[in-house]
Amino acid sequence: MVEKVEKRAIVGWRNLALGCAILEAGSSTQLLTGTWRLQHPVIDQQLCNRCGLCYIYCPDMAIIKTPAGAYEHDLNYCKGCGICAEECPKKAITMVEEEE
Ligand code: SF4
Ligand code: SF4
């Protein structure tokens, strides 16, 4: 699933338009916006009850529901805000610091 998204991400944040202007409607999936993240979420699938709250709360649509019904993070778009970890009722998401 992530591999599919990587093909859509063609512009890194350093190459955004001046003023972060949106020059083309519906172009957000082409922007690789997860690279300034300081930490990333990791889901413990054993604890996850598949309630979908992380998917609903993520402000960047960086959580994907797989055909099997599991939830996974798409780190190409995750900003590391930690909202999903904060809202998960099962405490199944842990925020882990990025390595240099
Ligand atoms: S909020 Fe937590 S329990 Fe619910 S789907 Fe997301 S990771 Fe699983
Ligand atoms: S850390 Fe923030 S941006 Fe990343 S998946 Fe969770 S809610 Fe979305």
mmCIF file of C-alpha atoms and ligand atoms in Angstrom:
data_model
loop_
_atom_site.group_PDB
_atom_site.id
_atom_site.type_symbol
_atom_site.label_atom_id
_atom_site.label_comp_id
_atom_site.label_asym_id
_atom_site.label_seq_id
_atom_site.Cartn_x
_atom_site.Cartn_y
_atom_site.Cartn_z
ATOM 1 C CA MET A 1 0.000 0.000 0.000
ATOM 2 C CA VAL A 2 2.784 2.474 0.901
ATOM 3 C CA GLU A 3 4.637 1.592 -2.288
ATOM 4 C CA LYS A 4 1.585 2.689 -4.285
ATOM 5 C CA VAL A 5 1.521 6.066 -2.513
ATOM 6 C CA GLU A 6 5.258 6.634 -3.017
ATOM 7 C CA LYS A 7 4.648 6.671 -6.758
ATOM 8 C CA ARG A 8 2.208 9.565 -6.309
ATOM 9 C CA ALA A 9 4.584 11.625 -4.146
ATOM 10 C CA ILE A 10 6.672 13.605 -6.601
ATOM 11 C CA VAL A 11 7.451 16.892 -4.830
ATOM 12 C CA GLY A 12 9.323 17.233 -1.520
ATOM 13 C CA TRP A 13 8.530 20.026 0.934
ATOM 14 C CA ARG A 14 11.689 21.946 -0.031
ATOM 15 C CA ASN A 15 10.216 22.356 -3.517
ATOM 16 C CA LEU A 16 6.787 23.653 -2.550
ATOM 17 C CA ALA A 17 5.510 26.708 -4.385
ATOM 18 C CA LEU A 18 6.322 30.108 -2.916
ATOM 19 C CA GLY A 19 3.989 30.771 -0.003
ATOM 20 C CA CYS A 20 2.907 27.106 -0.120
ATOM 21 C CA ALA A 21 0.358 28.146 -2.716
ATOM 22 C CA ILE A 22 -1.835 25.372 -4.141
ATOM 23 C CA LEU A 23 -1.365 25.683 -7.892
ATOM 24 C CA GLU A 24 -3.415 22.677 -8.912
ATOM 25 C CA ALA A 25 -6.651 21.437 -7.368
ATOM 26 C CA GLY A 26 -6.497 17.979 -5.815
ATOM 27 C CA SER A 27 -2.693 17.888 -5.903
ATOM 28 C CA SER A 28 -1.980 17.179 -2.225
ATOM 29 C CA THR A 29 -1.208 13.490 -2.775
ATOM 30 C CA GLN A 30 1.658 14.527 -5.058
ATOM 31 C CA LEU A 31 3.388 16.371 -2.222
ATOM 32 C CA LEU A 32 5.780 14.312 -0.113
ATOM 33 C CA THR A 33 5.148 16.083 3.173
ATOM 34 C CA GLY A 34 6.287 13.645 5.852
ATOM 35 C CA THR A 35 10.005 14.351 5.674
ATOM 36 C CA TRP A 36 10.204 17.019 8.390
ATOM 37 C CA ARG A 37 8.740 14.681 11.001
ATOM 38 C CA LEU A 38 10.649 14.238 14.294
ATOM 39 C CA GLN A 39 8.753 11.168 15.435
ATOM 40 C CA HIS A 40 6.496 8.606 13.837
ATOM 41 C CA PRO A 41 3.659 6.407 15.032
ATOM 42 C CA VAL A 42 3.869 2.633 15.311
ATOM 43 C CA ILE A 43 0.704 0.538 15.697
ATOM 44 C CA ASP A 44 0.678 -2.568 17.840
ATOM 45 C CA GLN A 45 -1.716 -4.671 15.776
ATOM 46 C CA GLN A 46 -2.202 -7.029 18.729
ATOM 47 C CA LEU A 47 -3.727 -4.197 20.789
ATOM 48 C CA CYS A 48 -5.641 -2.565 17.937
ATOM 49 C CA ASN A 49 -9.388 -3.278 17.884
ATOM 50 C CA ARG A 50 -9.814 -1.684 14.419
ATOM 51 C CA CYS A 51 -12.159 1.008 15.672
ATOM 52 C CA GLY A 52 -10.847 3.471 13.073
ATOM 53 C CA LEU A 53 -10.561 6.479 15.390
ATOM 54 C CA CYS A 54 -6.935 7.064 14.381
ATOM 55 C CA TYR A 55 -8.062 7.148 10.745
ATOM 56 C CA ILE A 56 -10.796 9.669 11.567
ATOM 57 C CA TYR A 57 -8.627 11.960 13.703
ATOM 58 C CA CYS A 58 -5.490 12.092 11.539
ATOM 59 C CA PRO A 59 -5.420 15.607 10.032
ATOM 60 C CA ASP A 60 -3.233 14.490 7.129
ATOM 61 C CA MET A 61 -5.049 11.354 5.940
ATOM 62 C CA ALA A 62 -1.835 9.493 6.733
ATOM 63 C CA ILE A 63 -3.585 6.388 7.996
ATOM 64 C CA ILE A 64 -4.748 3.753 5.549
ATOM 65 C CA LYS A 65 -7.365 1.054 5.998
ATOM 66 C CA THR A 66 -6.152 -2.112 4.317
ATOM 67 C CA PRO A 67 -8.497 -4.455 2.425
ATOM 68 C CA ALA A 68 -8.220 -6.792 5.417
ATOM 69 C CA GLY A 69 -9.580 -4.056 7.705
ATOM 70 C CA ALA A 70 -6.343 -3.236 9.533
ATOM 71 C CA TYR A 71 -5.038 0.313 9.897
ATOM 72 C CA GLU A 72 -1.531 1.278 8.815
ATOM 73 C CA HIS A 73 0.373 4.557 8.730
ATOM 74 C CA ASP A 74 1.560 6.048 5.469
ATOM 75 C CA LEU A 75 4.730 7.783 6.593
ATOM 76 C CA ASN A 76 4.997 9.695 3.318
ATOM 77 C CA TYR A 77 2.334 12.032 4.661
ATOM 78 C CA CYS A 78 2.518 11.644 8.462
ATOM 79 C CA LYS A 79 3.743 14.816 10.249
ATOM 80 C CA GLY A 80 4.344 13.061 13.565
ATOM 81 C CA CYS A 81 1.816 15.183 15.427
ATOM 82 C CA GLY A 82 0.826 12.292 17.706
ATOM 83 C CA ILE A 83 -2.919 12.912 17.545
ATOM 84 C CA CYS A 84 -3.576 9.307 16.519
ATOM 85 C CA ALA A 85 -1.606 8.014 19.520
ATOM 86 C CA GLU A 86 -3.394 10.423 21.842
ATOM 87 C CA GLU A 87 -6.860 9.448 20.598
ATOM 88 C CA CYS A 88 -6.381 5.684 20.322
ATOM 89 C CA PRO A 89 -8.641 4.172 23.010
ATOM 90 C CA LYS A 90 -6.544 1.009 23.199
ATOM 91 C CA LYS A 91 -3.200 2.839 23.505
ATOM 92 C CA ALA A 92 -2.082 0.752 20.535
ATOM 93 C CA ILE A 93 -0.052 3.546 18.933
ATOM 94 C CA THR A 94 3.384 4.528 20.181
ATOM 95 C CA MET A 95 5.288 7.573 18.949
ATOM 96 C CA VAL A 96 8.907 6.702 18.170
ATOM 97 C CA GLU A 97 11.670 9.244 17.547
ATOM 98 C CA GLU A 98 13.050 9.399 14.021
ATOM 99 C CA GLU A 99 16.655 8.357 13.547
ATOM 100 C CA GLU A 100 19.049 10.915 12.022
HETATM 101 S S1 SF4 B 1 -7.488 4.150 17.153
HETATM 102 FE FE1 SF4 B 1 -6.161 2.549 18.007
HETATM 103 S S2 SF4 B 1 -7.500 0.776 18.292
HETATM 104 FE FE2 SF4 B 1 -8.557 2.179 16.903
HETATM 105 S S3 SF4 B 1 -7.972 1.496 14.807
HETATM 106 FE FE3 SF4 B 1 -6.510 3.087 15.429
HETATM 107 S S4 SF4 B 1 -4.780 1.946 16.338
HETATM 108 FE FE4 SF4 B 1 -6.528 0.556 16.290
HETATM 109 S S1 SF4 B 2 1.100 11.252 13.948
HETATM 110 FE FE1 SF4 B 2 -0.397 12.805 13.239
HETATM 111 S S2 SF4 B 2 -0.066 12.930 11.025
HETATM 112 FE FE2 SF4 B 2 0.914 11.056 11.718
HETATM 113 S S3 SF4 B 2 -0.615 9.446 11.401
HETATM 114 FE FE3 SF4 B 2 -0.808 10.183 13.538
HETATM 115 S S4 SF4 B 2 -2.377 11.785 13.469
HETATM 116 FE FE4 SF4 B 2 -1.679 11.430 11.362
#
